[in-house]
Amino acid sequence: MSNFVKSSKKAYVRTYGCKQNFADSEKITGLLTTLGYEIIQTVGDISDMETADLILLNTCAVRENAEQRVFGNVGALKNLKRANPDLLIILCGCMTQQEHTAERFKVKFPFIDAIIGTNILGVLPEIIKQADSEKEKKQKGAIIKITQAGGVFDEEIKPLRNSGGEFSACVPIMNGCDNFCTYCVVPLVRGREVSRLAENIINEVRGLIAEGRKDILLLGQNVNSYGRGSDTDFKKLLSELDKLGGEFIIDYMTSHPKDCKKELIDLIAQSLNISRHLHLPVQSGSNRILKLMNRGYTREEYIELAMYAKEKIPEISLTTDILVGFPGETYEDFKETLDLVENIGFDSAYTFVYSKREGTRSAEMNDPVPSGEKSAWFKELLELQNKIGEISYNRFTGKTLRVFCLGKGRSNPELLTGKSKQGIIVDFEGDQKLLGKFVDVKITKALPWALIGELTYEKYK
Ligand code: SAH
Ligand code: SF4
């Protein structure tokens, strides 16, 4: 790769949305480093951007409020650009993959230099070069270069791991989505499913463990369809990873209830290093709505799977995503979601009010329920889940959990914080030298979002 940018240049990369986007940004910053950029910031506020020569915003389109935030933040860059006309502003990610949004950016914010969609890595060096050499044209609006979403994985570019802590790492195992849930824009902006070669994933994870990053999160929109069409699958991948020597945690998301099979749960139950956290988005408890959403499973099938997981892995932590106010949903449908939530007892749930996304099938559906009513349902669900979440961690009180030490305490900086094999945050008193190590912690108190405990052995103290 040519090294055409002076090493004194600084790049600010801001990421919106899901972990997949953060993982993409780690590749982008890895690439920018090879182009000679110093990375000054990857999380945080616009106020950190003043010294940047390049500002790149990696956007999210999954809900309208995420988009509004990006529009607001881009608008605020106008003054920076006025103060420094040499500043390059580039937008990429899911919002920009959609032509109508890319055009809207171009028209509304003529000071943007380039707009490049989700297939970023192949075009970024060329776009920076072009935008840099066409400074006088900048006022005429952005260069738009959006290639087809999806495609092969770029194994050449090493990610700059800057979005998690020192001992954690995200590892994408696939990209895109073939499921076409009717509310979701992801398949439209991320393209068809492509899986990484198992060999590349295993080598990457082996390297991460060797460098002490033992808290690993495998990423995919539907990890259960990993390897589809080839002779490998997610179960085989997990089984291989579990066997890499030593102690570590392999977490993964997102599981899709239609493709997550009991055999996979059996494998996890027997494994040493696979996380006991299962994030299994249910979206709705109503069969009528699940069908309209094109989710591919029934309420009964979901409950059976969740109960099987609880039975096989008694210490499992089950979490979910729920969408409230899908077009045509009635209060009766919604009550079925409340009932399911009460029955299953999730440790936590990410809850969202339906947001209409252009290009999706649900955008064409009749949506008669006023937003005020949807908000009231949403509040009702939140209250119920908060009540359940508040007591659900009590089941760990008095138990001893294996915990990977990650950093300073979240509830109190005097403490250490770690992650249990159920993916739960555990705070406890201990020496900094335990960071990056596994310890046994006896749980003394449960909070709604974390556990408090004490080290069990004198040797740790
Ligand atoms: N692939 C994952 C997650 C995709 S997006 C899965 O299948 O579960 C993350 C979450 O955002 C979804 O689970 C869904 O609850 C929510 N979401 C997706 N599209 C949405 C929309 N149009 N409005 C509101 N929430 C949405
Ligand atoms: Fe969206 Fe459904 Fe694919 Fe998840 S599985 S990314 S919700 S289309």
Short mmCIF file of C-alpha atoms and ligand atoms in Angstrom, two decimals:
data_model
loop_
_atom_site.label_atom_id
_atom_site.label_comp_id
_atom_site.label_asym_id
_atom_site.label_seq_id
_atom_site.Cartn_x
_atom_site.Cartn_y
_atom_site.Cartn_z
CA MET A 1 0.00 0.00 0.00
CA SER A 2 1.41 3.42 -0.90
CA ASN A 3 2.42 5.68 1.93
CA PHE A 4 1.39 9.00 0.46
CA VAL A 5 0.29 10.82 3.61
CA LYS A 6 2.80 12.56 5.84
CA SER A 7 3.15 10.89 9.22
CA SER A 8 2.29 14.13 11.04
CA LYS A 9 -1.36 13.88 9.93
CA LYS A 10 -4.00 13.01 12.47
CA ALA A 11 -7.23 11.10 11.95
CA TYR A 12 -10.35 11.07 14.09
CA VAL A 13 -12.71 8.15 13.56
CA ARG A 14 -16.09 8.23 15.22
CA THR A 15 -18.25 5.12 15.24
CA TYR A 16 -22.00 4.86 15.67
CA GLY A 17 -24.13 1.77 16.22
CA CYS A 18 -23.33 -1.87 16.72
CA LYS A 19 -20.20 -3.86 17.57
CA GLN A 20 -19.84 -4.81 13.92
CA ASN A 21 -19.36 -1.14 13.12
CA PHE A 22 -16.79 -0.80 15.89
CA ALA A 23 -14.96 -3.83 14.48
CA ASP A 24 -15.04 -2.21 11.01
CA SER A 25 -13.60 0.96 12.50
CA GLU A 26 -10.74 -1.02 13.99
CA LYS A 27 -9.89 -2.17 10.47
CA ILE A 28 -10.28 1.39 9.15
CA THR A 29 -7.93 2.78 11.81
CA GLY A 30 -5.54 -0.10 11.07
CA LEU A 31 -5.58 0.96 7.41
CA LEU A 32 -5.23 4.67 8.23
CA THR A 33 -2.17 3.85 10.33
CA THR A 34 -0.52 2.17 7.35
CA LEU A 35 -1.28 5.35 5.38
CA GLY A 36 0.71 7.31 7.94
CA TYR A 37 -2.09 8.74 10.06
CA GLU A 38 -1.86 9.04 13.79
CA ILE A 39 -5.22 8.04 15.29
CA ILE A 40 -6.25 10.67 17.83
CA GLN A 41 -9.67 9.47 18.81
CA THR A 42 -12.06 6.65 18.11
CA VAL A 43 -14.73 7.22 20.74
CA GLY A 44 -16.00 10.40 22.33
CA ASP A 45 -17.27 13.77 21.35
CA ILE A 46 -16.99 16.21 18.55
CA SER A 47 -15.00 18.49 20.86
CA ASP A 48 -11.99 16.18 20.47
CA MET A 49 -11.87 16.71 16.73
CA GLU A 50 -10.21 20.13 16.46
CA THR A 51 -6.68 18.93 15.78
CA ALA A 52 -7.70 16.36 13.16
CA ASP A 53 -6.62 16.48 9.49
CA LEU A 54 -9.15 13.77 8.64
CA ILE A 55 -12.51 13.16 10.28
CA LEU A 56 -14.24 9.93 9.36
CA LEU A 57 -17.71 9.10 10.68
CA ASN A 58 -18.74 5.44 10.48
CA THR A 59 -22.53 5.68 10.56
CA CYS A 60 -25.48 3.51 11.63
CA ALA A 61 -28.88 3.26 9.90
CA VAL A 62 -30.71 0.74 12.05
CA ARG A 63 -33.09 3.29 13.62
CA GLU A 64 -34.07 6.84 12.81
CA ASN A 65 -32.73 8.30 16.08
CA ALA A 66 -29.24 6.93 15.28
CA GLU A 67 -29.46 8.69 11.92
CA GLN A 68 -30.63 11.95 13.46
CA ARG A 69 -27.60 11.94 15.75
CA VAL A 70 -25.27 11.59 12.77
CA PHE A 71 -27.03 14.41 10.89
CA GLY A 72 -26.65 16.64 13.96
CA ASN A 73 -22.98 15.75 14.39
CA VAL A 74 -22.14 16.29 10.72
CA GLY A 75 -23.85 19.70 10.80
CA ALA A 76 -21.62 20.68 13.70
CA LEU A 77 -18.50 20.00 11.58
CA LYS A 78 -19.20 22.99 9.33
CA ASN A 79 -17.30 25.40 11.56
CA LEU A 80 -14.29 23.10 11.81
CA LYS A 81 -14.14 22.92 8.04
CA ARG A 82 -14.43 26.71 7.75
CA ALA A 83 -11.56 27.15 10.20
CA ASN A 84 -9.44 24.55 8.41
CA PRO A 85 -10.30 24.15 4.70
CA ASP A 86 -7.65 21.41 4.39
CA LEU A 87 -9.59 19.19 6.77
CA LEU A 88 -10.96 16.08 5.05
CA ILE A 89 -14.42 14.91 6.13
CA ILE A 90 -15.44 11.43 5.04
CA LEU A 91 -18.65 9.56 5.84
CA CYS A 92 -19.00 5.80 5.56
CA GLY A 93 -21.08 2.96 7.00
CA CYS A 94 -24.68 1.83 6.81
CA MET A 95 -26.37 5.23 6.35
CA THR A 96 -24.22 6.14 3.39
CA GLN A 97 -24.75 2.79 1.64
CA GLN A 98 -28.32 3.91 0.90
CA GLU A 99 -28.38 6.18 -2.09
CA HIS A 100 -31.16 8.42 -0.82
CA THR A 101 -29.26 9.14 2.40
CA ALA A 102 -25.94 9.65 0.60
CA GLU A 103 -27.63 12.21 -1.67
CA ARG A 104 -29.23 13.90 1.33
CA PHE A 105 -25.81 14.29 2.96
CA LYS A 106 -24.35 15.69 -0.24
CA VAL A 107 -27.08 18.27 -0.66
CA LYS A 108 -27.42 19.28 2.98
CA PHE A 109 -23.70 19.38 3.79
CA PRO A 110 -21.70 20.47 0.71
CA PHE A 111 -18.55 20.68 2.84
CA ILE A 112 -18.31 16.86 3.12
CA ASP A 113 -15.42 15.57 1.00
CA ALA A 114 -16.42 11.97 0.37
CA ILE A 115 -19.22 9.47 1.02
CA ILE A 116 -18.28 5.81 0.66
CA GLY A 117 -20.80 3.24 1.97
CA THR A 118 -20.04 0.04 3.89
CA ASN A 119 -17.39 -1.42 1.56
CA ILE A 120 -14.76 0.94 2.83
CA LEU A 121 -11.32 -0.62 2.94
CA GLY A 122 -10.78 -1.11 -0.78
CA VAL A 123 -11.65 2.48 -1.70
CA LEU A 124 -10.45 4.54 1.28
CA PRO A 125 -6.80 5.11 0.22
CA GLU A 126 -7.84 6.19 -3.26
CA ILE A 127 -10.62 8.44 -1.93
CA ILE A 128 -8.31 10.21 0.51
CA LYS A 129 -5.83 10.82 -2.29
CA GLN A 130 -8.52 12.09 -4.65
CA ALA A 131 -10.25 14.30 -2.08
CA ASP A 132 -6.89 15.73 -0.98
CA SER A 133 -5.92 16.62 -4.55
CA GLU A 134 -9.30 18.15 -5.44
CA LYS A 135 -9.43 20.73 -2.69
CA GLU A 136 -10.67 23.53 -4.92
CA LYS A 137 -13.67 21.39 -5.92
CA LYS A 138 -14.70 20.74 -2.35
CA GLN A 139 -17.37 23.38 -2.25
CA LYS A 140 -19.18 21.57 -5.05
CA GLY A 141 -20.08 18.69 -2.79
CA ALA A 142 -18.85 15.27 -1.86
CA ILE A 143 -17.30 12.61 -4.06
CA ILE A 144 -19.75 9.73 -3.78
CA LYS A 145 -18.23 6.29 -4.27
CA ILE A 146 -20.50 3.53 -3.09
CA THR A 147 -19.59 0.04 -4.21
CA GLN A 148 -21.79 -3.01 -3.78
CA ALA A 149 -22.31 -3.99 -0.14
CA GLY A 150 -20.72 -7.22 1.12
CA GLY A 151 -17.96 -9.09 -0.66
CA VAL A 152 -14.82 -10.77 0.55
CA PHE A 153 -13.02 -10.20 3.85
CA ASP A 154 -9.82 -8.24 3.72
CA GLU A 155 -7.45 -10.41 5.73
CA GLU A 156 -4.44 -8.27 4.82
CA ILE A 157 -5.38 -5.27 6.94
CA LYS A 158 -4.69 -5.71 10.62
CA PRO A 159 -7.21 -4.06 12.93
CA LEU A 160 -6.04 -1.45 15.41
CA ARG A 161 -7.75 -2.72 18.54
CA ASN A 162 -8.86 0.50 20.11
CA SER A 163 -12.57 0.13 20.87
CA GLY A 164 -12.39 -2.31 23.78
CA GLY A 165 -10.04 -2.70 26.72
CA GLU A 166 -6.54 -4.10 26.83
CA PHE A 167 -7.70 -7.68 27.43
CA SER A 168 -10.72 -7.89 25.08
CA ALA A 169 -11.16 -8.22 21.33
CA CYS A 170 -13.97 -8.36 18.77
CA VAL A 171 -13.48 -10.83 15.94
CA PRO A 172 -15.90 -10.66 12.98
CA ILE A 173 -16.59 -14.15 11.65
CA MET A 174 -18.99 -13.10 8.90
CA ASN A 175 -20.54 -10.09 7.27
CA GLY A 176 -23.96 -9.29 5.83
CA CYS A 177 -27.31 -10.94 6.41
CA ASP A 178 -29.62 -13.14 4.33
CA ASN A 179 -32.60 -13.14 6.67
CA PHE A 180 -34.57 -10.12 5.56
CA CYS A 181 -36.57 -9.54 8.72
CA THR A 182 -39.17 -7.17 7.32
CA TYR A 183 -38.31 -4.25 9.65
CA CYS A 184 -34.55 -4.38 9.19
CA VAL A 185 -32.28 -2.37 6.93
CA VAL A 186 -29.15 -4.44 7.63
CA PRO A 187 -29.44 -6.85 4.63
CA LEU A 188 -29.91 -3.82 2.37
CA VAL A 189 -26.80 -1.99 3.55
CA ARG A 190 -24.50 -4.86 4.46
CA GLY A 191 -25.26 -7.18 1.55
CA ARG A 192 -25.39 -10.95 1.46
CA GLU A 193 -23.85 -13.19 4.07
CA VAL A 194 -20.14 -13.92 3.65
CA SER A 195 -18.24 -16.08 6.14
CA ARG A 196 -14.57 -15.79 6.92
CA LEU A 197 -12.45 -18.90 6.54
CA ALA A 198 -12.36 -20.84 9.82
CA GLU A 199 -8.59 -21.10 9.56
CA ASN A 200 -8.21 -17.31 9.53
CA ILE A 201 -10.55 -16.90 12.51
CA ILE A 202 -8.78 -19.62 14.51
CA ASN A 203 -5.35 -18.14 13.78
CA GLU A 204 -6.53 -14.67 14.78
CA VAL A 205 -8.05 -15.92 18.04
CA ARG A 206 -4.95 -17.98 18.82
CA GLY A 207 -2.81 -14.84 18.37
CA LEU A 208 -5.13 -12.75 20.56
CA ILE A 209 -5.04 -15.28 23.39
CA ALA A 210 -1.23 -15.40 23.16
CA GLU A 211 -1.09 -11.63 23.59
CA GLY A 212 -3.36 -11.78 26.64
CA ARG A 213 -6.68 -10.82 25.07
CA LYS A 214 -8.69 -13.64 26.55
CA ASP A 215 -12.12 -12.01 26.42
CA ILE A 216 -13.14 -12.58 22.80
CA LEU A 217 -16.39 -11.69 21.11
CA LEU A 218 -17.19 -13.36 17.78
CA LEU A 219 -19.39 -11.15 15.61
CA GLY A 220 -22.00 -11.83 12.95
CA GLN A 221 -25.60 -10.76 12.28
CA ASN A 222 -26.61 -14.40 12.60
CA VAL A 223 -23.66 -16.43 13.87
CA ASN A 224 -25.70 -19.62 13.56
CA SER A 225 -25.55 -19.46 9.80
CA TYR A 226 -21.74 -19.16 9.82
CA GLY A 227 -20.19 -21.30 7.06
CA ARG A 228 -23.51 -21.99 5.34
CA GLY A 229 -22.87 -23.63 1.98
CA SER A 230 -19.43 -24.90 3.02
CA ASP A 231 -18.26 -27.94 4.99
CA THR A 232 -17.94 -26.01 8.23
CA ASP A 233 -20.51 -24.46 10.59
CA PHE A 234 -20.70 -22.45 13.80
CA LYS A 235 -20.70 -25.51 16.04
CA LYS A 236 -17.49 -26.82 14.45
CA LEU A 237 -15.91 -23.38 14.71
CA LEU A 238 -16.76 -23.06 18.42
CA SER A 239 -15.53 -26.56 19.06
CA GLU A 240 -12.15 -25.80 17.41
CA LEU A 241 -11.81 -22.52 19.28
CA ASP A 242 -12.66 -24.14 22.60
CA LYS A 243 -9.70 -26.45 22.14
CA LEU A 244 -7.08 -23.70 21.75
CA GLY A 245 -5.00 -24.22 24.91
CA GLY A 246 -5.42 -22.36 28.19
CA GLU A 247 -8.31 -20.50 29.75
CA PHE A 248 -10.26 -17.78 27.93
CA ILE A 249 -13.84 -16.72 27.12
CA ILE A 250 -15.34 -16.98 23.65
CA ASP A 251 -18.56 -14.94 23.52
CA TYR A 252 -20.58 -14.57 20.32
CA MET A 253 -23.44 -12.53 18.95
CA THR A 254 -26.01 -12.48 17.53
CA SER A 255 -27.73 -15.87 17.70
CA HIS A 256 -30.86 -16.28 15.63
CA PRO A 257 -33.60 -18.42 17.24
CA LYS A 258 -34.54 -20.01 13.91
CA ASP A 259 -31.00 -21.32 13.33
CA CYS A 260 -29.72 -21.86 16.87
CA LYS A 261 -29.99 -25.62 17.36
CA LYS A 262 -30.10 -27.75 20.49
CA GLU A 263 -26.84 -29.49 19.46
CA LEU A 264 -25.10 -26.14 19.71
CA ILE A 265 -26.42 -25.70 23.26
CA ASP A 266 -25.14 -29.22 24.06
CA LEU A 267 -21.69 -28.29 22.78
CA ILE A 268 -21.63 -25.10 24.86
CA ALA A 269 -22.76 -27.01 27.95
CA GLN A 270 -19.76 -29.33 27.59
CA SER A 271 -17.22 -26.71 26.58
CA LEU A 272 -14.57 -25.18 28.80
CA ASN A 273 -14.16 -21.76 27.23
CA ILE A 274 -17.39 -20.93 25.41
CA SER A 275 -19.40 -18.18 27.10
CA ARG A 276 -22.44 -19.07 29.18
CA HIS A 277 -24.13 -15.95 27.84
CA LEU A 278 -26.73 -16.44 25.12
CA HIS A 279 -28.07 -13.32 23.44
CA LEU A 280 -31.15 -14.60 21.66
CA PRO A 281 -33.30 -11.79 20.21
CA VAL A 282 -36.98 -12.73 20.36
CA GLN A 283 -38.34 -9.42 18.96
CA SER A 284 -41.97 -10.31 19.78
CA GLY A 285 -43.99 -12.84 21.76
CA SER A 286 -46.86 -12.88 19.27
CA ASN A 287 -46.90 -15.51 16.53
CA ARG A 288 -48.88 -13.18 14.29
CA ILE A 289 -46.24 -10.46 14.58
CA LEU A 290 -43.29 -12.89 14.33
CA LYS A 291 -44.74 -14.05 11.02
CA LEU A 292 -45.17 -10.49 9.75
CA MET A 293 -41.58 -9.83 10.82
CA ASN A 294 -40.43 -12.90 8.80
CA ARG A 295 -38.48 -14.18 11.79
CA GLY A 296 -38.90 -17.86 10.92
CA TYR A 297 -39.83 -19.24 14.37
CA THR A 298 -42.88 -19.34 16.61
CA ARG A 299 -43.28 -18.20 20.19
CA GLU A 300 -43.49 -21.86 21.23
CA GLU A 301 -40.27 -22.76 19.40
CA TYR A 302 -38.48 -19.83 21.01
CA ILE A 303 -39.65 -20.78 24.50
CA GLU A 304 -38.64 -24.40 23.95
CA LEU A 305 -35.13 -23.38 22.88
CA ALA A 306 -34.69 -20.92 25.75
CA MET A 307 -35.90 -23.50 28.28
CA TYR A 308 -33.61 -26.14 26.80
CA ALA A 309 -30.65 -23.76 27.18
CA LYS A 310 -31.61 -23.06 30.80
CA GLU A 311 -31.95 -26.73 31.56
CA LYS A 312 -28.66 -27.78 29.93
CA ILE A 313 -26.67 -24.81 31.22
CA PRO A 314 -28.26 -23.92 34.57
CA GLU A 315 -25.94 -20.95 35.15
CA ILE A 316 -26.67 -19.45 31.69
CA SER A 317 -27.39 -15.75 31.26
CA LEU A 318 -30.11 -15.20 28.67
CA THR A 319 -30.55 -11.78 27.12
CA THR A 320 -32.69 -10.57 24.23
CA ASP A 321 -33.80 -7.79 21.87
CA ILE A 322 -37.45 -6.74 21.69
CA LEU A 323 -39.11 -4.52 19.13
CA VAL A 324 -42.28 -2.69 20.22
CA GLY A 325 -44.90 -1.26 17.87
CA PHE A 326 -44.26 -3.20 14.65
CA PRO A 327 -46.82 -2.09 11.99
CA GLY A 328 -50.20 -3.60 12.79
CA GLU A 329 -49.22 -4.78 16.27
CA THR A 330 -52.14 -4.57 18.68
CA TYR A 331 -52.12 -4.33 22.45
CA GLU A 332 -53.19 -7.99 22.49
CA ASP A 333 -50.05 -8.92 20.52
CA PHE A 334 -47.95 -6.78 22.81
CA LYS A 335 -49.40 -8.51 25.88
CA GLU A 336 -48.06 -11.78 24.49
CA THR A 337 -44.59 -10.22 24.48
CA LEU A 338 -45.04 -9.15 28.12
CA ASP A 339 -46.16 -12.66 28.96
CA LEU A 340 -43.13 -14.23 27.27
CA VAL A 341 -40.76 -11.83 29.03
CA GLU A 342 -42.32 -12.74 32.37
CA ASN A 343 -42.13 -16.46 31.62
CA ILE A 344 -38.54 -16.61 30.44
CA GLY A 345 -36.94 -14.20 32.88
CA PHE A 346 -34.20 -12.53 30.81
CA ASP A 347 -31.25 -11.05 32.66
CA SER A 348 -31.58 -8.03 30.41
CA ALA A 349 -33.32 -6.93 27.24
CA TYR A 350 -32.48 -4.31 24.64
CA THR A 351 -35.84 -2.79 23.83
CA PHE A 352 -36.63 -0.61 20.82
CA VAL A 353 -39.66 1.21 19.46
CA TYR A 354 -40.18 0.30 15.80
CA SER A 355 -38.58 2.77 13.42
CA LYS A 356 -39.65 2.86 9.79
CA ARG A 357 -36.71 2.19 7.44
CA GLU A 358 -36.96 3.09 3.78
CA GLY A 359 -36.59 0.08 1.47
CA THR A 360 -37.74 -2.52 4.02
CA ARG A 361 -40.95 -4.53 3.56
CA SER A 362 -42.51 -3.25 6.76
CA ALA A 363 -42.20 0.33 5.50
CA GLU A 364 -45.06 -0.55 3.12
CA MET A 365 -47.28 -1.96 5.88
CA ASN A 366 -50.19 -0.17 7.47
CA ASP A 367 -49.06 1.29 10.79
CA PRO A 368 -52.13 2.72 12.54
CA VAL A 369 -51.00 2.83 16.19
CA PRO A 370 -49.98 6.40 17.20
CA SER A 371 -46.42 6.84 18.46
CA GLY A 372 -47.66 8.00 21.89
CA GLU A 373 -49.38 4.66 22.37
CA LYS A 374 -46.28 2.74 21.27
CA SER A 375 -44.22 4.74 23.78
CA ALA A 376 -46.66 3.77 26.55
CA TRP A 377 -46.29 0.07 25.63
CA PHE A 378 -42.53 0.50 25.52
CA LYS A 379 -42.60 1.99 29.04
CA GLU A 380 -44.72 -0.88 30.28
CA LEU A 381 -42.24 -3.41 28.88
CA LEU A 382 -39.29 -1.53 30.36
CA GLU A 383 -40.89 -1.46 33.79
CA LEU A 384 -41.56 -5.18 33.67
CA GLN A 385 -38.03 -6.03 32.49
CA ASN A 386 -36.49 -3.71 35.12
CA LYS A 387 -38.44 -5.53 37.81
CA ILE A 388 -37.23 -8.90 36.50
CA GLY A 389 -33.66 -7.67 35.93
CA GLU A 390 -33.45 -6.25 39.44
CA ILE A 391 -33.79 -9.65 41.05
CA SER A 392 -32.47 -12.00 38.37
CA TYR A 393 -28.81 -11.79 39.43
CA ASN A 394 -29.79 -12.78 43.00
CA ARG A 395 -29.44 -16.39 41.87
CA PHE A 396 -25.66 -15.94 41.92
CA THR A 397 -25.42 -14.69 45.52
CA GLY A 398 -23.35 -17.12 47.58
CA LYS A 399 -22.01 -18.85 44.45
CA THR A 400 -18.40 -18.77 43.26
CA LEU A 401 -17.84 -17.63 39.68
CA ARG A 402 -14.78 -17.81 37.46
CA VAL A 403 -13.97 -14.22 36.52
CA PHE A 404 -11.55 -12.68 34.00
CA CYS A 405 -10.07 -9.44 35.43
CA LEU A 406 -10.42 -6.57 32.99
CA GLY A 407 -9.78 -3.25 34.77
CA LYS A 408 -10.88 -0.85 37.47
CA GLY A 409 -14.26 -1.41 39.17
CA ARG A 410 -17.38 -0.01 37.51
CA SER A 411 -19.30 0.45 40.77
CA ASN A 412 -16.21 1.78 42.59
CA PRO A 413 -12.77 2.61 41.08
CA GLU A 414 -11.10 1.23 44.22
CA LEU A 415 -12.28 -2.22 43.13
CA LEU A 416 -11.35 -4.40 40.18
CA THR A 417 -13.87 -5.33 37.53
CA GLY A 418 -14.06 -8.55 35.59
CA LYS A 419 -16.32 -10.61 33.37
CA SER A 420 -17.76 -13.92 34.45
CA LYS A 421 -18.23 -16.83 32.06
CA GLN A 422 -21.88 -15.74 31.87
CA GLY A 423 -20.75 -12.38 30.49
CA ILE A 424 -21.75 -10.62 33.73
CA ILE A 425 -19.72 -7.78 35.22
CA VAL A 426 -18.26 -8.68 38.62
CA ASP A 427 -16.61 -6.10 40.90
CA PHE A 428 -14.34 -7.19 43.74
CA GLU A 429 -11.42 -6.05 45.88
CA GLY A 430 -8.08 -7.17 44.50
CA ASP A 431 -4.58 -6.24 43.44
CA GLN A 432 -3.92 -4.65 40.04
CA LYS A 433 -1.51 -7.49 39.28
CA LEU A 434 -4.57 -9.71 38.77
CA LEU A 435 -5.49 -7.80 35.61
CA GLY A 436 -5.56 -10.13 32.60
CA LYS A 437 -5.89 -13.20 34.84
CA PHE A 438 -8.73 -15.53 35.79
CA VAL A 439 -9.75 -15.68 39.47
CA ASP A 440 -12.52 -17.26 41.56
CA VAL A 441 -14.89 -14.74 43.11
CA LYS A 442 -17.57 -15.51 45.69
CA ILE A 443 -20.62 -13.36 45.02
CA THR A 444 -21.82 -11.38 48.04
CA LYS A 445 -24.29 -8.97 46.45
CA ALA A 446 -26.34 -8.65 43.25
CA LEU A 447 -27.03 -5.33 41.55
CA PRO A 448 -29.38 -5.08 38.55
CA TRP A 449 -26.43 -4.70 36.14
CA ALA A 450 -23.47 -6.27 37.98
CA LEU A 451 -22.37 -8.56 40.78
CA ILE A 452 -20.20 -7.69 43.79
CA GLY A 453 -17.98 -10.35 45.32
CA GLU A 454 -14.77 -11.26 47.06
CA LEU A 455 -11.76 -13.33 46.03
CA THR A 456 -11.97 -16.81 47.42
CA TYR A 457 -8.30 -17.63 47.87
CA GLU A 458 -5.68 -16.00 50.02
CA LYS A 459 -3.18 -16.37 47.17
CA TYR A 460 -5.01 -13.75 45.11
CA LYS A 461 -4.94 -11.10 47.84
N1 SAH B 1 -28.83 -9.42 13.66
C1 SAH B 1 -29.33 -9.17 14.93
C2 SAH B 1 -29.45 -7.71 15.29
C3 SAH B 1 -29.70 -6.70 14.27
S1 SAH B 1 -30.04 -5.05 14.66
C4 SAH B 1 -30.64 -9.92 15.10
O1 SAH B 1 -31.13 -10.54 14.21
O2 SAH B 1 -31.17 -9.88 16.17
C5 SAH B 1 -30.20 -5.01 16.41
C6 SAH B 1 -31.60 -4.85 16.89
O3 SAH B 1 -32.14 -3.62 16.45
C7 SAH B 1 -32.59 -5.88 16.42
O4 SAH B 1 -32.53 -7.04 17.16
C8 SAH B 1 -33.92 -5.19 16.54
O5 SAH B 1 -34.52 -5.42 17.79
C9 SAH B 1 -33.54 -3.72 16.42
N2 SAH B 1 -34.03 -3.16 15.16
C10 SAH B 1 -33.70 -3.56 13.91
N3 SAH B 1 -34.40 -2.83 13.00
C11 SAH B 1 -35.19 -1.99 13.70
C12 SAH B 1 -36.16 -1.01 13.35
N4 SAH B 1 -36.48 -0.77 12.08
N5 SAH B 1 -36.76 -0.32 14.34
C13 SAH B 1 -36.45 -0.55 15.63
N6 SAH B 1 -35.57 -1.46 16.02
C14 SAH B 1 -34.94 -2.18 15.08
FE1 SF4 B 2 -31.71 -7.62 10.62
FE2 SF4 B 2 -33.01 -9.94 10.88
FE3 SF4 B 2 -30.61 -9.87 9.68
FE4 SF4 B 2 -30.80 -9.45 12.32
S1 SF4 B 2 -31.32 -11.35 11.24
S2 SF4 B 2 -29.60 -8.25 10.86
S3 SF4 B 2 -32.72 -8.36 12.49
S4 SF4 B 2 -32.49 -8.92 8.94
#
